[in-house]
mmCIF file of N, CA and C in Angstrom:
data_model
loop_
_atom_site.group_PDB
_atom_site.id
_atom_site.type_symbol
_atom_site.label_atom_id
_atom_site.label_comp_id
_atom_site.label_asym_id
_atom_site.label_seq_id
_atom_site.Cartn_x
_atom_site.Cartn_y
_atom_site.Cartn_z
ATOM 1 N N MET A 1 16.131 -4.012 -21.560
ATOM 2 C CA MET A 1 15.418 -3.211 -20.575
ATOM 3 C C MET A 1 13.907 -3.370 -20.736
ATOM 4 N N LYS A 2 13.450 -3.452 -21.995
ATOM 5 C CA LYS A 2 12.020 -3.545 -22.250
ATOM 6 C C LYS A 2 11.447 -4.855 -21.690
ATOM 7 N N LEU A 3 12.203 -5.974 -21.843
ATOM 8 C CA LEU A 3 11.730 -7.252 -21.310
ATOM 9 C C LEU A 3 11.702 -7.221 -19.786
ATOM 10 N N TYR A 4 12.690 -6.583 -19.197
ATOM 11 C CA TYR A 4 12.733 -6.456 -17.747
ATOM 12 C C TYR A 4 11.497 -5.704 -17.256
ATOM 13 N N ARG A 5 11.139 -4.623 -17.947
ATOM 14 C CA ARG A 5 9.976 -3.819 -17.564
ATOM 15 C C ARG A 5 8.696 -4.648 -17.701
ATOM 16 N N TYR A 6 8.582 -5.376 -18.810
ATOM 17 C CA TYR A 6 7.412 -6.233 -19.019
ATOM 18 C C TYR A 6 7.285 -7.256 -17.893
ATOM 19 N N ASP A 7 8.391 -7.927 -17.578
ATOM 20 C CA ASP A 7 8.368 -8.938 -16.518
ATOM 21 C C ASP A 7 8.029 -8.324 -15.168
ATOM 22 N N LEU A 8 8.560 -7.163 -14.894
ATOM 23 C CA LEU A 8 8.287 -6.489 -13.623
ATOM 24 C C LEU A 8 6.799 -6.124 -13.509
ATOM 25 N N VAL A 9 6.242 -5.574 -14.571
ATOM 26 C CA VAL A 9 4.819 -5.219 -14.579
ATOM 27 C C VAL A 9 3.966 -6.482 -14.436
ATOM 28 N N ASP A 10 4.317 -7.525 -15.177
ATOM 29 C CA ASP A 10 3.533 -8.758 -15.144
ATOM 30 C C ASP A 10 3.585 -9.419 -13.767
ATOM 31 N N LEU A 11 4.759 -9.484 -13.176
ATOM 32 C CA LEU A 11 4.899 -10.080 -11.845
ATOM 33 C C LEU A 11 4.103 -9.283 -10.806
ATOM 34 N N THR A 12 4.209 -7.977 -10.872
ATOM 35 C CA THR A 12 3.480 -7.121 -9.932
ATOM 36 C C THR A 12 1.981 -7.277 -10.123
ATOM 37 N N ARG A 13 1.536 -7.386 -11.375
ATOM 38 C CA ARG A 13 0.114 -7.609 -11.668
ATOM 39 C C ARG A 13 -0.363 -8.912 -11.040
ATOM 40 N N GLN A 14 0.456 -9.940 -11.165
ATOM 41 C CA GLN A 14 0.077 -11.238 -10.606
ATOM 42 C C GLN A 14 -0.055 -11.164 -9.079
ATOM 43 N N VAL A 15 0.881 -10.503 -8.436
ATOM 44 C CA VAL A 15 0.846 -10.364 -6.979
ATOM 45 C C VAL A 15 -0.392 -9.575 -6.545
ATOM 46 N N LEU A 16 -0.645 -8.447 -7.220
ATOM 47 C CA LEU A 16 -1.815 -7.639 -6.880
ATOM 48 C C LEU A 16 -3.118 -8.398 -7.143
ATOM 49 N N SER A 17 -3.143 -9.198 -8.193
ATOM 50 C CA SER A 17 -4.337 -9.980 -8.509
ATOM 51 C C SER A 17 -4.602 -11.039 -7.437
ATOM 52 N N LYS A 18 -3.561 -11.697 -6.978
ATOM 53 C CA LYS A 18 -3.720 -12.683 -5.896
ATOM 54 C C LYS A 18 -4.241 -12.003 -4.630
ATOM 55 N N PHE A 19 -3.688 -10.845 -4.333
ATOM 56 C CA PHE A 19 -4.138 -10.101 -3.155
ATOM 57 C C PHE A 19 -5.593 -9.657 -3.327
ATOM 58 N N ALA A 20 -5.951 -9.229 -4.543
ATOM 59 C CA ALA A 20 -7.335 -8.816 -4.817
ATOM 60 C C ALA A 20 -8.300 -9.976 -4.636
ATOM 61 N N ASN A 21 -7.880 -11.182 -5.017
ATOM 62 C CA ASN A 21 -8.731 -12.363 -4.803
ATOM 63 C C ASN A 21 -9.034 -12.559 -3.325
ATOM 64 N N LYS A 22 -8.021 -12.395 -2.487
ATOM 65 C CA LYS A 22 -8.199 -12.548 -1.030
ATOM 66 C C LYS A 22 -9.144 -11.473 -0.496
ATOM 67 N N VAL A 23 -8.952 -10.243 -0.931
ATOM 68 C CA VAL A 23 -9.802 -9.138 -0.470
ATOM 69 C C VAL A 23 -11.243 -9.365 -0.932
ATOM 70 N N TYR A 24 -11.415 -9.866 -2.155
ATOM 71 C CA TYR A 24 -12.758 -10.158 -2.682
ATOM 72 C C TYR A 24 -13.453 -11.225 -1.827
ATOM 73 N N ILE A 25 -12.734 -12.281 -1.491
ATOM 74 C CA ILE A 25 -13.311 -13.339 -0.647
ATOM 75 C C ILE A 25 -13.664 -12.789 0.729
ATOM 76 N N ASP A 26 -12.818 -11.921 1.262
ATOM 77 C CA ASP A 26 -13.117 -11.280 2.550
ATOM 78 C C ASP A 26 -14.392 -10.439 2.460
ATOM 79 N N ALA A 27 -14.582 -9.745 1.343
ATOM 80 C CA ALA A 27 -15.791 -8.936 1.146
ATOM 81 C C ALA A 27 -17.023 -9.825 1.062
ATOM 82 N N ILE A 28 -16.919 -10.940 0.355
ATOM 83 C CA ILE A 28 -18.039 -11.880 0.251
ATOM 84 C C ILE A 28 -18.382 -12.448 1.622
ATOM 85 N N THR A 29 -17.377 -12.800 2.378
ATOM 86 C CA THR A 29 -17.600 -13.331 3.733
ATOM 87 C C THR A 29 -18.283 -12.287 4.614
ATOM 88 N N ALA A 30 -17.816 -11.049 4.528
ATOM 89 C CA ALA A 30 -18.436 -9.976 5.309
ATOM 90 C C ALA A 30 -19.899 -9.802 4.911
ATOM 91 N N PHE A 31 -20.185 -9.882 3.624
ATOM 92 C CA PHE A 31 -21.565 -9.775 3.151
ATOM 93 C C PHE A 31 -22.424 -10.915 3.717
ATOM 94 N N GLN A 32 -21.900 -12.116 3.665
ATOM 95 C CA GLN A 32 -22.638 -13.283 4.157
ATOM 96 C C GLN A 32 -22.897 -13.197 5.654
ATOM 97 N N HIS A 33 -21.985 -12.570 6.382
ATOM 98 C CA HIS A 33 -22.148 -12.409 7.833
ATOM 99 C C HIS A 33 -22.877 -11.110 8.197
ATOM 100 N N LYS A 34 -23.340 -10.402 7.158
ATOM 101 C CA LYS A 34 -24.066 -9.142 7.349
ATOM 102 C C LYS A 34 -23.261 -8.124 8.171
ATOM 103 N N ASP A 35 -21.961 -8.092 7.921
ATOM 104 C CA ASP A 35 -21.048 -7.168 8.596
ATOM 105 C C ASP A 35 -20.790 -5.985 7.664
ATOM 106 N N ALA A 36 -21.623 -4.962 7.797
ATOM 107 C CA ALA A 36 -21.568 -3.819 6.878
ATOM 108 C C ALA A 36 -20.234 -3.077 6.958
ATOM 109 N N LYS A 37 -19.689 -2.946 8.158
ATOM 110 C CA LYS A 37 -18.429 -2.225 8.322
ATOM 111 C C LYS A 37 -17.288 -2.949 7.610
ATOM 112 N N ALA A 38 -17.198 -4.249 7.790
ATOM 113 C CA ALA A 38 -16.150 -5.032 7.123
ATOM 114 C C ALA A 38 -16.366 -5.058 5.615
ATOM 115 N N LEU A 39 -17.626 -5.161 5.190
ATOM 116 C CA LEU A 39 -17.928 -5.161 3.761
ATOM 117 C C LEU A 39 -17.477 -3.858 3.114
ATOM 118 N N LYS A 40 -17.762 -2.744 3.765
ATOM 119 C CA LYS A 40 -17.341 -1.450 3.228
ATOM 120 C C LYS A 40 -15.825 -1.369 3.142
ATOM 121 N N PHE A 41 -15.142 -1.822 4.184
ATOM 122 C CA PHE A 41 -13.677 -1.793 4.215
ATOM 123 C C PHE A 41 -13.088 -2.623 3.079
ATOM 124 N N HIS A 42 -13.536 -3.870 2.960
ATOM 125 C CA HIS A 42 -12.980 -4.769 1.945
ATOM 126 C C HIS A 42 -13.366 -4.330 0.531
ATOM 127 N N SER A 43 -14.553 -3.783 0.377
ATOM 128 C CA SER A 43 -14.981 -3.287 -0.930
ATOM 129 C C SER A 43 -14.112 -2.118 -1.382
ATOM 130 N N GLN A 44 -13.806 -1.229 -0.459
ATOM 131 C CA GLN A 44 -12.939 -0.089 -0.784
ATOM 132 C C GLN A 44 -11.531 -0.561 -1.135
ATOM 133 N N LYS A 45 -11.019 -1.525 -0.378
ATOM 134 C CA LYS A 45 -9.694 -2.068 -0.659
ATOM 135 C C LYS A 45 -9.664 -2.735 -2.030
ATOM 136 N N PHE A 46 -10.738 -3.480 -2.361
ATOM 137 C CA PHE A 46 -10.817 -4.143 -3.648
ATOM 138 C C PHE A 46 -10.824 -3.121 -4.781
ATOM 139 N N GLU A 47 -11.613 -2.072 -4.621
ATOM 140 C CA GLU A 47 -11.673 -1.023 -5.647
ATOM 141 C C GLU A 47 -10.313 -0.357 -5.826
ATOM 142 N N GLU A 48 -9.619 -0.091 -4.723
ATOM 143 C CA GLU A 48 -8.287 0.509 -4.804
ATOM 144 C C GLU A 48 -7.311 -0.401 -5.548
ATOM 145 N N LEU A 49 -7.402 -1.701 -5.285
ATOM 146 C CA LEU A 49 -6.525 -2.646 -5.974
ATOM 147 C C LEU A 49 -6.798 -2.689 -7.471
ATOM 148 N N ILE A 50 -8.055 -2.650 -7.863
ATOM 149 C CA ILE A 50 -8.408 -2.646 -9.278
ATOM 150 C C ILE A 50 -7.845 -1.400 -9.961
ATOM 151 N N ILE A 51 -7.966 -0.264 -9.304
ATOM 152 C CA ILE A 51 -7.412 0.984 -9.853
ATOM 153 C C ILE A 51 -5.893 0.885 -9.957
ATOM 154 N N ASP A 52 -5.250 0.339 -8.922
ATOM 155 C CA ASP A 52 -3.794 0.176 -8.949
ATOM 156 C C ASP A 52 -3.358 -0.744 -10.088
ATOM 157 N N ILE A 53 -4.070 -1.838 -10.286
ATOM 158 C CA ILE A 53 -3.744 -2.775 -11.358
ATOM 159 C C ILE A 53 -3.904 -2.090 -12.716
ATOM 160 N N ASP A 54 -4.966 -1.321 -12.864
ATOM 161 C CA ASP A 54 -5.201 -0.601 -14.118
ATOM 162 C C ASP A 54 -4.062 0.377 -14.407
ATOM 163 N N GLU A 55 -3.640 1.124 -13.410
ATOM 164 C CA GLU A 55 -2.533 2.068 -13.583
ATOM 165 C C GLU A 55 -1.227 1.341 -13.878
ATOM 166 N N LEU A 56 -1.023 0.229 -13.205
ATOM 167 C CA LEU A 56 0.181 -0.568 -13.434
ATOM 168 C C LEU A 56 0.249 -1.059 -14.873
ATOM 169 N N LEU A 57 -0.843 -1.607 -15.366
ATOM 170 C CA LEU A 57 -0.859 -2.153 -16.725
ATOM 171 C C LEU A 57 -0.684 -1.057 -17.775
ATOM 172 N N ALA A 58 -1.111 0.140 -17.460
ATOM 173 C CA ALA A 58 -0.940 1.267 -18.385
ATOM 174 C C ALA A 58 0.530 1.683 -18.492
ATOM 175 N N ALA A 59 1.370 1.197 -17.593
ATOM 176 C CA ALA A 59 2.787 1.560 -17.588
ATOM 177 C C ALA A 59 3.586 0.847 -18.674
ATOM 178 N N ASP A 60 2.991 -0.177 -19.302
ATOM 179 C CA ASP A 60 3.692 -0.910 -20.358
ATOM 180 C C ASP A 60 2.754 -1.107 -21.540
ATOM 181 N N ASP A 61 3.188 -0.668 -22.711
ATOM 182 C CA ASP A 61 2.353 -0.733 -23.913
ATOM 183 C C ASP A 61 1.872 -2.144 -24.234
ATOM 184 N N ASN A 62 2.625 -3.147 -23.828
ATOM 185 C CA ASN A 62 2.248 -4.528 -24.125
ATOM 186 C C ASN A 62 0.949 -4.957 -23.454
ATOM 187 N N PHE A 63 0.518 -4.219 -22.450
ATOM 188 C CA PHE A 63 -0.714 -4.560 -21.736
ATOM 189 C C PHE A 63 -1.898 -3.687 -22.157
ATOM 190 N N LEU A 64 -1.688 -2.818 -23.129
ATOM 191 C CA LEU A 64 -2.763 -1.931 -23.580
ATOM 192 C C LEU A 64 -3.531 -2.560 -24.734
ATOM 193 N N LEU A 65 -4.832 -2.402 -24.734
ATOM 194 C CA LEU A 65 -5.680 -2.970 -25.776
ATOM 195 C C LEU A 65 -5.306 -2.436 -27.154
ATOM 196 N N GLY A 66 -5.003 -1.155 -27.255
ATOM 197 C CA GLY A 66 -4.661 -0.550 -28.533
ATOM 198 C C GLY A 66 -3.471 -1.225 -29.199
ATOM 199 N N THR A 67 -2.495 -1.613 -28.409
ATOM 200 C CA THR A 67 -1.322 -2.305 -28.936
ATOM 201 C C THR A 67 -1.718 -3.626 -29.579
ATOM 202 N N TRP A 68 -2.607 -4.347 -28.904
ATOM 203 C CA TRP A 68 -3.060 -5.644 -29.418
ATOM 204 C C TRP A 68 -3.911 -5.463 -30.675
ATOM 205 N N LEU A 69 -4.736 -4.436 -30.694
ATOM 206 C CA LEU A 69 -5.571 -4.200 -31.874
ATOM 207 C C LEU A 69 -4.723 -3.835 -33.097
ATOM 208 N N GLU A 70 -3.720 -2.989 -32.887
ATOM 209 C CA GLU A 70 -2.832 -2.619 -33.987
ATOM 210 C C GLU A 70 -2.078 -3.839 -34.512
ATOM 211 N N SER A 71 -1.664 -4.691 -33.609
ATOM 212 C CA SER A 71 -0.972 -5.914 -34.005
ATOM 213 C C SER A 71 -1.896 -6.805 -34.839
ATOM 214 N N ALA A 72 -3.152 -6.906 -34.425
ATOM 215 C CA ALA A 72 -4.125 -7.704 -35.171
ATOM 216 C C ALA A 72 -4.378 -7.104 -36.552
ATOM 217 N N LYS A 73 -4.446 -5.790 -36.629
ATOM 218 C CA LYS A 73 -4.647 -5.133 -37.922
ATOM 219 C C LYS A 73 -3.494 -5.440 -38.876
ATOM 220 N N ASN A 74 -2.288 -5.485 -38.346
ATOM 221 C CA ASN A 74 -1.124 -5.772 -39.173
ATOM 222 C C ASN A 74 -1.129 -7.199 -39.712
ATOM 223 N N LEU A 75 -1.875 -8.083 -39.068
ATOM 224 C CA LEU A 75 -1.972 -9.470 -39.529
ATOM 225 C C LEU A 75 -3.075 -9.659 -40.560
ATOM 226 N N ALA A 76 -3.915 -8.639 -40.722
ATOM 227 C CA ALA A 76 -5.028 -8.735 -41.685
ATOM 228 C C ALA A 76 -4.484 -8.918 -43.098
ATOM 229 N N LEU A 77 -5.165 -9.762 -43.859
ATOM 230 C CA LEU A 77 -4.726 -10.061 -45.221
ATOM 231 C C LEU A 77 -5.294 -9.098 -46.247
ATOM 232 N N ASN A 78 -6.371 -8.386 -45.889
ATOM 233 C CA ASN A 78 -6.968 -7.435 -46.829
ATOM 234 C C ASN A 78 -7.675 -6.326 -46.054
ATOM 235 N N SER A 79 -8.192 -5.334 -46.777
ATOM 236 C CA SER A 79 -8.822 -4.186 -46.124
ATOM 237 C C SER A 79 -10.101 -4.572 -45.373
ATOM 238 N N HIS A 80 -10.810 -5.573 -45.871
ATOM 239 C CA HIS A 80 -12.021 -6.036 -45.184
ATOM 240 C C HIS A 80 -11.697 -6.583 -43.793
ATOM 241 N N GLU A 81 -10.640 -7.378 -43.712
ATOM 242 C CA GLU A 81 -10.221 -7.912 -42.412
ATOM 243 C C GLU A 81 -9.770 -6.799 -41.476
ATOM 244 N N LYS A 82 -9.090 -5.788 -42.021
ATOM 245 C CA LYS A 82 -8.659 -4.654 -41.192
ATOM 246 C C LYS A 82 -9.862 -3.923 -40.604
ATOM 247 N N GLN A 83 -10.909 -3.770 -41.393
ATOM 248 C CA GLN A 83 -12.127 -3.093 -40.912
ATOM 249 C C GLN A 83 -12.789 -3.910 -39.811
ATOM 250 N N GLN A 84 -12.749 -5.217 -39.923
ATOM 251 C CA GLN A 84 -13.363 -6.057 -38.900
ATOM 252 C C GLN A 84 -12.669 -5.905 -37.553
ATOM 253 N N VAL A 85 -11.366 -5.732 -37.616
ATOM 254 C CA VAL A 85 -10.610 -5.575 -36.373
ATOM 255 C C VAL A 85 -10.908 -4.216 -35.800
#
């Protein structure tokens, strides 16, 4: 079940990231064309996607920074290395 959850979160992250890339390019295009209304729309959509991705990644411990830091600490060979992490 845990691997299924990881794969589901990762796949969804990838899809949202691809969509965010498109929205970002749309925002850049709107900026270049001096279209303030479109820029505001695409900027808001981009911000919403970033928030959604952040919430999605928080749903699985494997995507949290703390999990990675703890794993790195466990690989430390001595107390000095643990402090560096």
